[in-house]
Coordinates of C-alpha atoms in Angstrom, one line a residue:
Chain A
M335 CA -7.9 -57.4 -9.8
T336 CA -9.0 -58.9 -6.5
G337 CA -12.7 -57.8 -7.3
E338 CA -13.4 -58.1 -3.5
T339 CA -12.2 -54.6 -2.6
A340 CA -14.8 -52.3 -1.1
N341 CA -16.0 -49.6 -3.3
V342 CA -15.3 -46.1 -2.5
I343 CA -17.3 -44.6 -5.1
E344 CA -20.5 -46.0 -6.6
V345 CA -22.7 -44.7 -9.6
R346 CA -25.9 -46.1 -10.3
G347 CA -27.5 -45.6 -13.2
V348 CA -26.7 -41.5 -13.7
S349 CA -28.0 -39.5 -16.3
K350 CA -27.5 -36.2 -16.9
S351 CA -28.7 -33.7 -20.0
Y352 CA -28.1 -30.1 -20.9
G353 CA -31.0 -28.8 -22.7
G354 CA -31.1 -31.3 -25.6
V355 CA -28.0 -32.9 -25.4
Q356 CA -27.9 -36.3 -23.2
A357 CA -24.3 -36.0 -21.8
N358 CA -24.5 -39.0 -19.6
T359 CA -27.4 -41.9 -20.1
D360 CA -27.8 -44.9 -17.1
I361 CA -23.9 -44.9 -16.4
S362 CA -23.2 -47.5 -13.7
I363 CA -19.2 -47.2 -12.5
D364 CA -17.5 -48.8 -9.4
V365 CA -14.3 -47.2 -8.3
P366 CA -12.5 -49.5 -5.9
D367 CA -10.7 -48.5 -2.9
G368 CA -7.0 -47.9 -2.9
M369 CA -6.7 -48.6 -6.7
I370 CA -6.3 -46.6 -9.5
T371 CA -9.4 -46.6 -12.1
G372 CA -9.3 -45.3 -15.5
L373 CA -12.0 -43.4 -17.8
I374 CA -11.3 -43.3 -21.4
G375 CA -13.8 -42.3 -24.4
P376 CA -13.5 -39.9 -27.5
N377 CA -14.0 -36.4 -27.2
G378 CA -17.8 -35.5 -26.4
S379 CA -18.2 -38.5 -24.6
G380 CA -19.6 -37.3 -21.5
K381 CA -16.2 -38.1 -19.1
T382 CA -16.1 -34.8 -18.1
T383 CA -20.0 -34.3 -17.4
L384 CA -19.7 -37.8 -14.9
F385 CA -16.6 -36.3 -12.9
N386 CA -18.9 -32.8 -12.5
S387 CA -21.7 -35.2 -11.4
I388 CA -19.6 -37.1 -9.2
V389 CA -18.1 -34.0 -7.2
G390 CA -21.5 -32.0 -6.8
Y391 CA -20.8 -29.3 -9.2
H392 CA -24.6 -29.8 -10.9
P393 CA -27.2 -31.8 -10.1
I394 CA -27.9 -35.2 -11.8
D395 CA -31.3 -36.0 -13.5
S396 CA -31.5 -39.4 -11.8
G397 CA -29.6 -42.1 -10.4
S398 CA -27.2 -42.7 -7.6
I399 CA -23.9 -41.4 -6.5
R400 CA -22.3 -43.0 -3.3
F401 CA -19.1 -42.2 -1.8
Q402 CA -17.9 -44.4 1.0
G403 CA -21.6 -45.8 1.4
K404 CA -23.2 -42.4 1.7
E405 CA -25.6 -40.7 -0.8
I406 CA -23.7 -37.8 -2.0
S407 CA -26.0 -36.9 -5.2
K408 CA -27.2 -33.9 -3.3
L409 CA -24.4 -32.3 -1.7
R410 CA -23.0 -29.7 -3.0
V411 CA -18.9 -29.3 -3.9
P412 CA -17.3 -27.9 -0.9
D413 CA -19.1 -30.5 1.1
I414 CA -18.2 -33.4 -1.1
A415 CA -14.3 -32.0 -0.8
R416 CA -14.7 -32.0 2.6
L417 CA -15.6 -35.3 2.8
G418 CA -12.4 -36.0 1.3
M419 CA -13.2 -36.4 -2.5
L420 CA -11.4 -33.7 -4.7
R421 CA -10.8 -33.3 -8.6
T422 CA -8.4 -31.5 -10.6
F423 CA -9.5 -29.6 -13.3
Q424 CA -8.7 -30.0 -17.3
Q425 CA -8.2 -26.4 -17.6
T426 CA -5.7 -26.5 -15.0
R427 CA -7.1 -24.0 -12.2
I428 CA -4.6 -22.7 -9.5
Y429 CA -4.6 -19.9 -7.3
S430 CA -2.6 -17.7 -10.1
K431 CA -1.6 -14.5 -8.0
M432 CA -0.3 -16.0 -5.0
N433 CA 2.9 -17.8 -4.9
C434 CA 3.2 -21.7 -4.8
M435 CA 4.1 -22.0 -1.0
D436 CA 0.6 -20.1 -0.5
N437 CA -1.1 -22.1 -3.1
M438 CA 0.0 -25.1 -1.0
Q439 CA -0.9 -23.9 2.3
I440 CA -4.2 -22.8 1.9
S441 CA -4.8 -26.4 0.1
V442 CA -4.9 -28.4 3.7
S443 CA -8.0 -29.8 4.6
H444 CA -10.8 -28.0 5.4
R445 CA -12.4 -30.6 7.6
D446 CA -11.6 -29.0 10.7
T447 CA -14.7 -26.4 11.0
S448 CA -14.0 -25.2 14.5
P449 CA -14.5 -21.5 14.2
F450 CA -10.8 -20.6 15.5
A451 CA -9.2 -23.0 12.9
I452 CA -9.5 -20.2 10.4
F453 CA -7.5 -17.9 12.4
A454 CA -4.7 -20.1 12.5
L455 CA -1.5 -18.6 11.4
R456 CA -0.5 -19.5 8.2
D457 CA 3.4 -20.1 8.5
R458 CA 2.8 -23.1 10.8
G459 CA 5.9 -25.3 10.9
E460 CA 4.2 -28.9 10.1
I461 CA 2.2 -27.1 7.5
V462 CA 5.3 -25.7 5.7
E463 CA 7.2 -29.0 6.1
E464 CA 4.5 -30.9 4.2
A465 CA 4.2 -28.0 1.4
E466 CA 7.8 -28.2 0.8
R467 CA 7.7 -32.1 0.9
L468 CA 5.0 -32.2 -1.9
L469 CA 6.6 -29.3 -3.8
E470 CA 9.8 -31.6 -3.8
F471 CA 7.8 -34.4 -4.4
V472 CA 6.4 -33.0 -7.8
G473 CA 10.1 -31.4 -8.6
L474 CA 8.6 -27.5 -7.9
Y475 CA 10.7 -26.9 -4.6
E476 CA 12.9 -24.5 -6.2
K477 CA 10.1 -22.4 -7.5
R478 CA 8.3 -22.4 -4.6
F479 CA 8.2 -18.4 -4.2
L480 CA 7.4 -17.7 -7.4
I481 CA 3.9 -16.6 -8.6
S482 CA 1.9 -19.5 -9.6
G483 CA 0.7 -17.9 -12.6
D484 CA 3.9 -17.3 -14.1
L485 CA 4.6 -20.8 -14.2
S486 CA 4.5 -22.8 -17.3
F487 CA 1.3 -24.9 -17.9
G488 CA 3.1 -27.9 -17.2
Q489 CA 4.2 -26.8 -14.0
Q490 CA 1.3 -25.4 -13.2
K491 CA -0.7 -29.0 -13.7
L492 CA 2.1 -30.6 -11.3
L493 CA 1.3 -27.7 -8.7
E494 CA -2.4 -28.3 -9.0
F495 CA -1.4 -32.3 -8.3
A496 CA 0.4 -31.3 -5.1
M497 CA -2.5 -28.8 -4.1
A498 CA -4.9 -31.7 -4.3
L499 CA -2.4 -34.2 -2.3
M500 CA -1.8 -31.2 0.2
N501 CA -5.8 -31.8 1.4
R502 CA -4.9 -35.7 1.9
P503 CA -8.0 -36.9 -0.2
K504 CA -9.5 -40.2 0.2
V505 CA -10.1 -40.2 -3.4
L506 CA -8.8 -38.0 -6.5
L507 CA -10.7 -37.4 -9.5
L508 CA -8.2 -36.3 -12.2
D509 CA -9.3 -34.8 -15.4
E510 CA -6.6 -35.6 -18.1
P511 CA -3.4 -35.1 -15.9
T512 CA -1.1 -35.4 -18.8
A513 CA -2.3 -33.3 -20.9
G514 CA 0.1 -30.4 -22.1
I515 CA 2.6 -32.0 -20.5
N516 CA 6.0 -32.5 -22.2
P517 CA 6.2 -36.3 -23.2
T518 CA 9.8 -36.5 -21.6
L519 CA 7.7 -35.8 -18.3
I520 CA 5.1 -38.2 -18.6
N521 CA 6.9 -40.9 -17.6
G522 CA 8.2 -38.9 -14.2
L523 CA 4.0 -38.1 -13.7
I524 CA 3.0 -41.7 -14.0
D525 CA 5.7 -42.6 -11.4
R526 CA 4.3 -39.7 -9.3
L527 CA 0.7 -40.8 -9.3
K528 CA 1.5 -44.7 -8.5
R529 CA 3.5 -43.5 -5.8
A530 CA 0.8 -41.1 -4.4
N531 CA -1.6 -44.1 -4.9
E532 CA 0.6 -46.5 -3.2
E533 CA 2.5 -44.5 -0.4
L534 CA -0.2 -42.0 0.5
G535 CA -3.0 -44.4 -0.2
V536 CA -5.1 -41.9 -2.8
T537 CA -7.4 -43.8 -4.6
L538 CA -7.4 -42.1 -8.0
F539 CA -9.8 -42.2 -10.9
V540 CA -8.3 -40.8 -13.8
I541 CA -9.8 -39.2 -17.2
E542 CA -6.7 -39.9 -19.7
H543 CA -6.6 -40.0 -23.5
N544 CA -2.9 -41.1 -23.5
M545 CA -3.4 -44.6 -23.9
R546 CA 0.2 -45.6 -23.0
V547 CA -0.4 -43.7 -20.0
I548 CA -3.8 -45.1 -19.0
M549 CA -3.2 -48.5 -19.9
N550 CA 0.4 -48.3 -17.4
L551 CA -1.7 -46.7 -14.7
A552 CA -5.2 -48.1 -14.1
G553 CA -5.8 -51.5 -12.8
K554 CA -9.6 -51.2 -14.1
I555 CA -10.8 -49.2 -17.4
S556 CA -14.4 -47.8 -18.2
C557 CA -14.7 -46.4 -21.7
L558 CA -17.5 -44.3 -22.4
A559 CA -19.2 -43.4 -26.1
H560 CA -22.1 -41.2 -26.7
G561 CA -22.6 -40.5 -23.1
E562 CA -23.5 -44.5 -22.3
L563 CA -21.2 -47.1 -20.8
L564 CA -19.5 -48.9 -23.6
A565 CA -17.4 -51.5 -21.7
T566 CA -15.3 -51.7 -18.1
G567 CA -12.4 -54.1 -17.7
T568 CA -8.7 -54.6 -17.3
P569 CA -6.5 -52.7 -19.5
D570 CA -6.1 -56.1 -21.8
E571 CA -9.7 -56.8 -21.9
L572 CA -10.7 -53.3 -23.3
Q573 CA -7.6 -53.4 -25.8
N574 CA -9.2 -56.5 -27.1
D575 CA -12.7 -55.5 -26.8
P576 CA -14.2 -55.0 -30.3
R577 CA -16.5 -52.2 -29.1
V578 CA -14.1 -50.1 -27.6
V579 CA -11.4 -50.5 -30.5
D580 CA -14.2 -49.6 -33.1
A581 CA -15.6 -46.6 -30.9
Y582 CA -12.3 -45.3 -29.7
L583 CA -9.0 -47.0 -29.9
G584 CA -9.2 -47.1 -33.6
A585 CA -8.1 -50.2 -35.8
H586 CA -4.6 -50.9 -36.0
Chain B
M1285 CA 10.0 -12.4 6.4
T1286 CA 11.8 -10.5 9.4
S1287 CA 13.0 -8.0 6.7
S1288 CA 9.3 -7.2 5.7
A1289 CA 8.4 -7.2 9.4
S1290 CA 11.1 -4.6 10.3
L1291 CA 10.0 -2.4 7.1
D1292 CA 6.6 -2.7 8.8
L1293 CA 7.9 -1.2 12.2
K1294 CA 9.7 1.5 10.1
L1295 CA 6.4 2.6 8.4
Y1296 CA 4.3 2.2 11.6
G1297 CA 7.1 4.8 13.0
V1298 CA 6.8 7.2 10.5
L1299 CA 3.2 7.2 10.6
I1300 CA 3.2 7.8 14.7
A1301 CA 5.9 10.3 14.5
V1302 CA 3.5 12.0 11.8
A1303 CA 0.7 11.8 14.1
V1304 CA 2.6 13.1 17.0
L1305 CA 4.6 16.0 15.1
V1306 CA 1.6 17.6 13.4
P1307 CA -0.1 18.8 16.7
L1308 CA 3.1 20.2 17.9
F1309 CA 4.1 22.2 15.0
A1310 CA 1.3 22.4 12.6
P1311 CA -1.8 22.6 14.8
N1312 CA -4.0 24.1 12.1
Y1313 CA -3.6 21.0 10.1
I1314 CA -5.3 18.5 12.8
Q1315 CA -8.7 18.9 10.9
T1316 CA -7.2 17.6 7.7
V1317 CA -4.7 15.0 8.9
A1318 CA -7.9 13.4 11.3
V1319 CA -9.7 13.0 7.8
M1320 CA -6.5 12.0 6.2
W1321 CA -6.5 9.2 8.8
L1322 CA -10.0 8.4 8.2
M1323 CA -9.4 8.1 4.4
I1324 CA -6.6 5.5 5.2
L1325 CA -8.9 3.5 7.2
M1326 CA -11.6 3.4 4.3
A1327 CA -9.0 2.5 1.7
M1328 CA -7.3 -0.2 3.8
T1329 CA -10.7 -1.7 5.0
W1330 CA -12.2 -1.5 1.2
D1331 CA -9.0 -3.4 0.4
I1332 CA -9.9 -6.2 2.5
T1333 CA -12.8 -7.6 0.3
G1334 CA -12.0 -5.1 -2.9
G1335 CA -8.0 -6.1 -3.2
Q1336 CA -7.5 -9.3 -1.4
M1337 CA -10.8 -11.1 -1.9
G1338 CA -11.8 -9.8 -5.3
Y1339 CA -15.0 -8.2 -4.4
N1340 CA -15.0 -4.4 -5.5
S1341 CA -17.8 -3.0 -3.3
L1342 CA -19.1 0.4 -4.4
G1343 CA -21.2 0.5 -1.2
N1344 CA -18.8 0.1 1.8
V1345 CA -19.6 3.7 2.7
V1346 CA -23.4 2.1 3.8
F1347 CA -21.4 0.9 6.9
F1348 CA -20.0 4.5 7.7
G1349 CA -23.1 5.8 7.7
I1350 CA -24.9 2.9 9.7
G1351 CA -22.3 3.5 12.4
M1352 CA -22.3 7.2 12.6
Y1353 CA -26.4 6.7 13.0
A1354 CA -26.0 4.2 15.8
S1355 CA -24.0 6.1 17.7
A1356 CA -26.0 9.1 17.4
I1357 CA -29.2 7.2 18.7
V1358 CA -27.0 5.6 21.6
Q1359 CA -25.2 8.8 22.7
I1360 CA -28.6 10.8 22.2
S1361 CA -30.8 8.4 24.3
Q1362 CA -28.4 8.5 27.0
F1363 CA -30.5 12.0 28.0
S1364 CA -33.2 12.1 25.5
D1365 CA -35.9 10.5 23.7
V1366 CA -34.5 10.4 20.1
A1367 CA -37.6 11.2 18.4
D1368 CA -38.2 14.2 20.9
Y1369 CA -34.8 15.5 20.3
T1370 CA -34.7 15.5 16.5
A1371 CA -38.4 16.8 16.0
S1372 CA -37.3 19.7 18.5
F1373 CA -34.6 20.8 15.8
G1374 CA -31.8 21.4 18.0
A1375 CA -34.0 23.3 20.6
I1376 CA -32.7 20.4 22.9
V1377 CA -29.6 21.1 24.2
V1378 CA -27.6 19.5 26.9
D1379 CA -24.9 20.8 28.7
F1380 CA -22.9 17.2 29.2
T1381 CA -20.2 16.9 32.3
P1382 CA -17.2 15.6 30.7
G1383 CA -18.1 12.0 32.2
Q1384 CA -21.4 11.7 30.7
Y1385 CA -20.3 12.7 27.3
F1386 CA -17.1 10.4 26.9
T1387 CA -19.4 7.6 28.4
G1388 CA -21.9 8.4 25.8
L1389 CA -19.0 8.8 23.0
G1390 CA -17.6 5.3 24.1
L1391 CA -20.8 3.4 24.3
G1392 CA -21.7 5.0 20.8
L1393 CA -18.3 3.9 19.1
A1394 CA -18.9 0.4 20.2
A1395 CA -22.5 0.6 19.0
G1396 CA -21.4 1.9 15.5
G1397 CA -19.1 -0.8 15.1
I1398 CA -21.3 -3.6 16.2
A1399 CA -24.3 -2.3 14.2
A1400 CA -22.4 -2.0 11.1
A1401 CA -20.8 -5.7 11.7
I1402 CA -24.1 -7.1 12.3
F1403 CA -25.7 -5.4 9.3
A1404 CA -22.8 -7.1 7.2
L1405 CA -23.3 -10.5 8.7
L1406 CA -27.1 -10.1 8.0
I1407 CA -26.9 -8.7 4.2
G1408 CA -23.6 -10.5 3.6
P1409 CA -24.7 -13.6 2.7
A1410 CA -27.1 -12.7 0.1
M1411 CA -24.6 -9.6 -1.4
L1412 CA -21.9 -11.9 -1.5
G1413 CA -23.5 -14.3 -4.0
L1414 CA -23.2 -11.8 -6.4
R1415 CA -19.9 -11.7 -8.3
G1416 CA -17.6 -9.3 -10.3
P1417 CA -19.8 -6.2 -11.4
Y1418 CA -22.9 -7.6 -10.3
F1419 CA -21.6 -7.3 -6.5
A1420 CA -20.0 -3.6 -7.6
I1421 CA -23.5 -2.6 -8.6
G1422 CA -25.3 -4.5 -5.9
T1423 CA -23.2 -2.8 -3.3
L1424 CA -23.7 0.9 -4.8
G1425 CA -27.7 0.4 -4.7
L1426 CA -27.4 -1.1 -1.2
A1427 CA -25.6 2.4 -0.3
I1428 CA -28.0 4.4 -2.0
A1429 CA -31.2 2.6 -1.0
V1430 CA -30.2 2.8 2.8
A1431 CA -29.3 6.6 2.4
E1432 CA -32.7 7.2 1.3
L1433 CA -34.4 4.9 3.9
V1434 CA -32.6 6.9 6.6
S1435 CA -33.9 9.9 4.8
G1436 CA -37.2 9.3 5.7
W1437 CA -36.9 7.9 8.9
E1438 CA -38.3 10.6 11.2
Y1439 CA -36.9 9.2 14.1
V1440 CA -33.2 10.0 13.6
G1441 CA -34.8 13.5 12.0
G1442 CA -35.0 12.2 8.3
G1443 CA -33.1 14.2 5.8
G1444 CA -32.9 17.2 8.2
G1445 CA -30.2 15.3 10.1
I1446 CA -28.9 15.5 14.0
S1447 CA -27.0 17.5 15.9
M1448 CA -24.9 15.5 18.0
P1449 CA -24.0 16.2 21.5
V1450 CA -21.6 19.1 21.8
Y1451 CA -18.3 18.7 23.1
P1452 CA -17.7 19.6 26.6
G1453 CA -14.4 21.7 27.0
P1454 CA -12.4 24.1 25.1
P1455 CA -13.1 24.4 21.5
A1456 CA -9.6 23.0 20.1
A1457 CA -9.8 20.1 22.5
G1458 CA -12.7 18.4 20.6
P1459 CA -11.0 18.3 17.1
F1460 CA -7.8 16.9 19.1
T1461 CA -9.9 14.3 20.6
F1462 CA -11.2 13.3 17.3
Y1463 CA -7.8 13.3 15.9
I1464 CA -6.3 11.0 18.4
L1465 CA -9.2 8.5 18.1
L1466 CA -9.5 8.5 14.3
G1467 CA -5.4 8.1 14.5
L1468 CA -5.6 5.4 17.2
L1469 CA -8.3 3.5 15.0
T1470 CA -6.5 3.5 12.2
L1471 CA -3.5 2.2 13.6
A1472 CA -5.6 -0.4 15.4
A1473 CA -7.2 -1.5 12.3
H1474 CA -4.0 -1.6 10.3
L1475 CA -2.2 -4.1 12.8
F1476 CA -5.7 -6.1 12.8
V1477 CA -5.7 -6.5 9.5
R1478 CA -1.8 -7.2 9.3
W1479 CA -2.4 -10.1 11.6
L1480 CA -5.4 -11.0 9.7
Y1481 CA -3.5 -11.4 6.3
S1482 CA -0.9 -13.7 8.5
T1483 CA -3.5 -16.3 8.9
Q1484 CA -5.2 -19.1 7.0
F1485 CA -8.0 -16.3 6.7
G1486 CA -5.4 -14.0 4.7
L1487 CA -4.6 -17.0 2.2
A1488 CA -8.3 -18.0 2.0
I1489 CA -9.5 -14.8 0.7
N1490 CA -6.6 -14.5 -1.3
A1491 CA -7.9 -17.9 -3.1
I1492 CA -11.5 -16.5 -3.5
R1493 CA -10.2 -13.7 -5.5
D1494 CA -7.7 -15.8 -7.6
D1495 CA -10.4 -18.7 -8.2
E1496 CA -13.6 -18.9 -6.3
D1497 CA -15.0 -22.2 -7.7
K1498 CA -11.6 -23.8 -7.5
A1499 CA -11.6 -22.4 -3.6
E1500 CA -15.1 -24.5 -3.0
A1501 CA -14.0 -27.7 -5.0
M1502 CA -11.0 -27.4 -2.6
G1503 CA -13.5 -27.4 0.4
I1504 CA -12.8 -23.8 1.6
H1505 CA -15.9 -22.7 3.3
T1506 CA -16.1 -19.7 1.2
N1507 CA -19.2 -18.2 2.1
R1508 CA -18.3 -18.2 5.8
Y1509 CA -14.7 -16.3 4.8
K1510 CA -16.4 -13.7 2.5
T1511 CA -19.2 -12.5 5.1
I1512 CA -16.7 -12.5 8.0
A1513 CA -14.2 -10.3 5.8
W1514 CA -16.9 -7.7 5.0
A1515 CA -18.1 -7.9 8.6
V1516 CA -14.4 -7.0 9.6
A1517 CA -14.4 -4.1 7.0
A1518 CA -17.9 -3.0 8.3
F1519 CA -17.1 -2.9 11.7
F1520 CA -14.0 -0.4 11.5
M1521 CA -15.8 1.8 9.0
G1522 CA -18.9 1.6 11.8
V1523 CA -16.5 2.8 14.2
G1524 CA -14.9 5.4 12.0
G1525 CA -18.4 6.9 10.7
A1526 CA -19.3 7.1 14.7
I1527 CA -16.2 9.1 15.2
F1528 CA -16.6 11.1 12.4
G1529 CA -20.3 12.2 13.1
N1530 CA -19.0 13.1 16.4
M1531 CA -16.1 15.4 14.6
S1532 CA -18.8 16.8 12.4
G1533 CA -20.8 17.8 15.1
F1534 CA -24.0 17.6 12.8
I1535 CA -25.2 14.5 10.8
E1536 CA -27.4 14.2 7.9
P1537 CA -28.0 11.1 5.6
L1538 CA -26.9 12.1 2.0
E1539 CA -23.8 14.4 2.3
V1540 CA -22.2 13.3 5.5
A1541 CA -23.1 9.7 6.9
F1542 CA -23.6 7.9 3.2
P1543 CA -21.4 9.9 0.8
T1544 CA -21.6 7.5 -2.1
T1545 CA -20.2 10.2 -4.7
T1546 CA -17.3 11.2 -2.3
F1547 CA -15.7 9.0 0.3
G1548 CA -17.7 6.0 -1.5
I1549 CA -15.9 6.1 -4.7
F1550 CA -12.5 7.6 -2.9
M1551 CA -12.0 4.8 -0.7
V1552 CA -11.9 2.5 -4.0
A1553 CA -10.0 5.3 -6.1
M1554 CA -7.2 5.5 -3.2
A1555 CA -7.1 1.5 -2.8
L1556 CA -6.3 1.2 -6.5
L1557 CA -3.8 4.1 -6.6
G1558 CA -1.4 2.8 -3.8
G1559 CA -2.0 -1.1 -4.9
K1560 CA -4.8 -2.9 -4.2
G1561 CA -4.5 -6.2 -2.6
T1562 CA -1.0 -5.1 -1.0
L1563 CA -0.6 -4.2 3.1
W1564 CA 0.6 -0.6 2.6
G1565 CA -0.8 0.5 -1.0
P1566 CA -4.1 1.7 0.3
V1567 CA -2.3 3.7 3.3
L1568 CA 0.1 4.9 0.5
G1569 CA -2.7 5.7 -2.0
A1570 CA -4.8 7.4 0.8
V1571 CA -1.8 9.6 1.5
L1572 CA -1.3 10.6 -1.9
F1573 CA -4.8 11.0 -3.0
H1574 CA -5.4 13.0 0.4
I1575 CA -2.5 15.6 -0.3
V1576 CA -3.7 15.9 -4.2
K1577 CA -6.9 16.4 -3.0
Q1578 CA -6.0 19.2 -0.6
V1579 CA -3.5 21.0 -2.4
T1580 CA -6.0 21.0 -5.6
W1581 CA -8.8 22.5 -3.1
T1582 CA -6.4 25.2 -1.6
Y1583 CA -4.7 26.1 -5.1
L1584 CA -6.7 25.0 -8.1
L1585 CA -10.2 26.0 -6.8
G1586 CA -12.6 24.7 -9.6
W1587 CA -10.4 22.4 -11.1
Q1588 CA -9.9 19.9 -8.3
W1589 CA -12.3 17.2 -9.3
V1590 CA -10.5 17.7 -13.0
A1591 CA -7.3 16.6 -11.2
L1592 CA -8.7 13.8 -9.2
G1593 CA -10.3 12.4 -12.4
A1594 CA -7.0 12.8 -14.3
I1595 CA -5.4 10.5 -11.4
I1596 CA -8.0 7.9 -11.6
I1597 CA -8.1 7.8 -15.2
I1598 CA -4.2 7.6 -15.3
N1599 CA -4.3 5.1 -12.6
I1600 CA -6.7 2.7 -14.5
V1601 CA -5.3 3.1 -17.8
Y1602 CA -1.6 2.6 -17.3
F1603 CA -1.0 1.0 -14.1
Q1604 CA -3.7 -0.7 -12.7
Q1605 CA -2.0 -2.6 -10.3
G1606 CA -1.2 0.5 -8.7
I1607 CA 2.2 2.0 -7.6
L1608 CA 3.3 -1.0 -5.2
G1609 CA 1.8 -3.5 -7.6
W1610 CA 3.8 -1.9 -10.0
A1611 CA 6.8 -1.9 -8.0
Q1612 CA 6.3 -5.4 -7.4
D1613 CA 6.1 -6.3 -10.8
K1614 CA 9.7 -4.3 -11.6
W1615 CA 11.7 -5.6 -8.6
P1616 CA 10.2 -8.6 -7.9
E1617 CA 13.5 -10.1 -5.7
A1618 CA 12.7 -7.0 -3.5
F1619 CA 9.2 -8.7 -2.7
G1620 CA 10.8 -12.2 -2.1
L1621 CA 9.6 -13.7 -5.6
T1622 CA 12.6 -15.5 -6.4
V1623 CA 13.9 -18.9 -7.3
D1624 CA 15.5 -20.5 -4.7
R1625 CA 18.3 -22.6 -5.7
G1626 CA 20.0 -23.2 -2.5
G1627 CA 18.8 -22.9 0.8
A1628 CA 19.9 -18.9 1.5
A1629 CA 18.3 -15.9 -0.2
R1630 CA 20.9 -15.1 -2.8
P1631 CA 20.2 -12.9 -5.6
A1632 CA 20.6 -15.1 -8.5
A1633 CA 22.6 -13.7 -11.4
G1634 CA 19.8 -14.5 -14.2
E1635 CA 17.3 -12.6 -12.6
A1636 CA 18.4 -9.0 -13.3
A1637 CA 19.2 -9.9 -17.2
E1638 CA 15.2 -10.6 -16.9

């Protein structure tokens, strides 16, 4: 888009291998502040590995990852989360034996490190209101007292998204947010992702296989193939890039 | 949540009524009911990490023993050098004035709780890095190792044990005092745990139980919560051990202070029986377990272990969620697990059909 926006995440020359498998090779990607950035690529092209590297799930072999200008490639997962960068999981992860409200209430930001914060009563008015508002936002308000593990897969994905918003992150990394969601609900989800970005100011970095979704959502998209960065550009540019078409989109 | 608060109040009322009525009408049962308070305390504090946080410890009895020995050292050092006292094998007997005895007892109980909690805070970060079965086996090993170390520690009498200071006053007064102390401790622990579960802390340890990796990914200070939760359990176990040591009059490492194969396993079995991860499940489990244990010891001597084993097997095979967990599955509406279609909580017609 403008090209002048500051980058909230800067990935530079990141490589990561698992044993003999080179999952990421010398990848450099920028995530501009306040925008929605997409990440596409065939299965096994290293998208989730890159996400895991960014959020500190495993150490990287080489390269640098900066979040708001601060080097984070040596930090651990909870430290990075407390800086304001969260991720959702491809295989949805929620607290499955707790009800939806409790899932939401424990997802508040943990940036307040004062020793007494952990003993604050859970049913505080402002937290309950915020939780109810966000559950309403994703359409789960009526189910808020149900055990979250009993929800359908799609509803669990929506809950996980709402939990992430409850944390008021600066950046949210979404790993295939529409996978397993009923096609008729996908439009609603796209709308909610856009609103989270515009109204709540959350920068989104999204892995997605559904081309209609990602072309609709993202201002800028990067495409990986075989662990390497193939191309970066606007949705139109990528759709007309022969290398991307060849590797991923397929010739029509 | 008002309905659950009033239910809690009724249950506290029942327990307090039992506590008052037993000495009045069944004084012969004071000792056994005192042990029941202790078993409730054990099941409940085990459940803080076992049920609510998903860390199944098989070695929480280590805190019980540490509390017991810490109180013994503090109480004996009031009047004698501990090494001299243990070396004399009971030759040193001191007649306390009640003032001296109760001062020592008070200090001993505090020392028991604090020593156990400090031990948990020191060893917690290492032990709680183990997950699932590794934590269970690791904690069991810890309890056995500490018991062995104490057995070889001559300062506290080694395997020979220590005689605790003798209770001053008529013979019946001692058991009654310890009955009251254990009852009060158990009530205080339950109120504390109930408050703890109503805070963010309670939600955080539940989150760790359900998905610790997710909790980390959400920025929860998982190590901090885990260690504090274990230390809370340790504190109450430590005070409980200190009281029980005084009640027993004589303590030694393997049978009294670190009974891994009896109390150490009972506390797990009781919490599982009543329903782990619930506020009242461990209490219910402990009461039932203790009643069965006493009845079989009295009327089926020789078969008591078979009966307890059968309970554990039926529990594990047929209803792992325990009595309260089973009830919650059967009547979810009664536990507030409903679809809220309006504002007011009204029973939905569709629910019954399910």
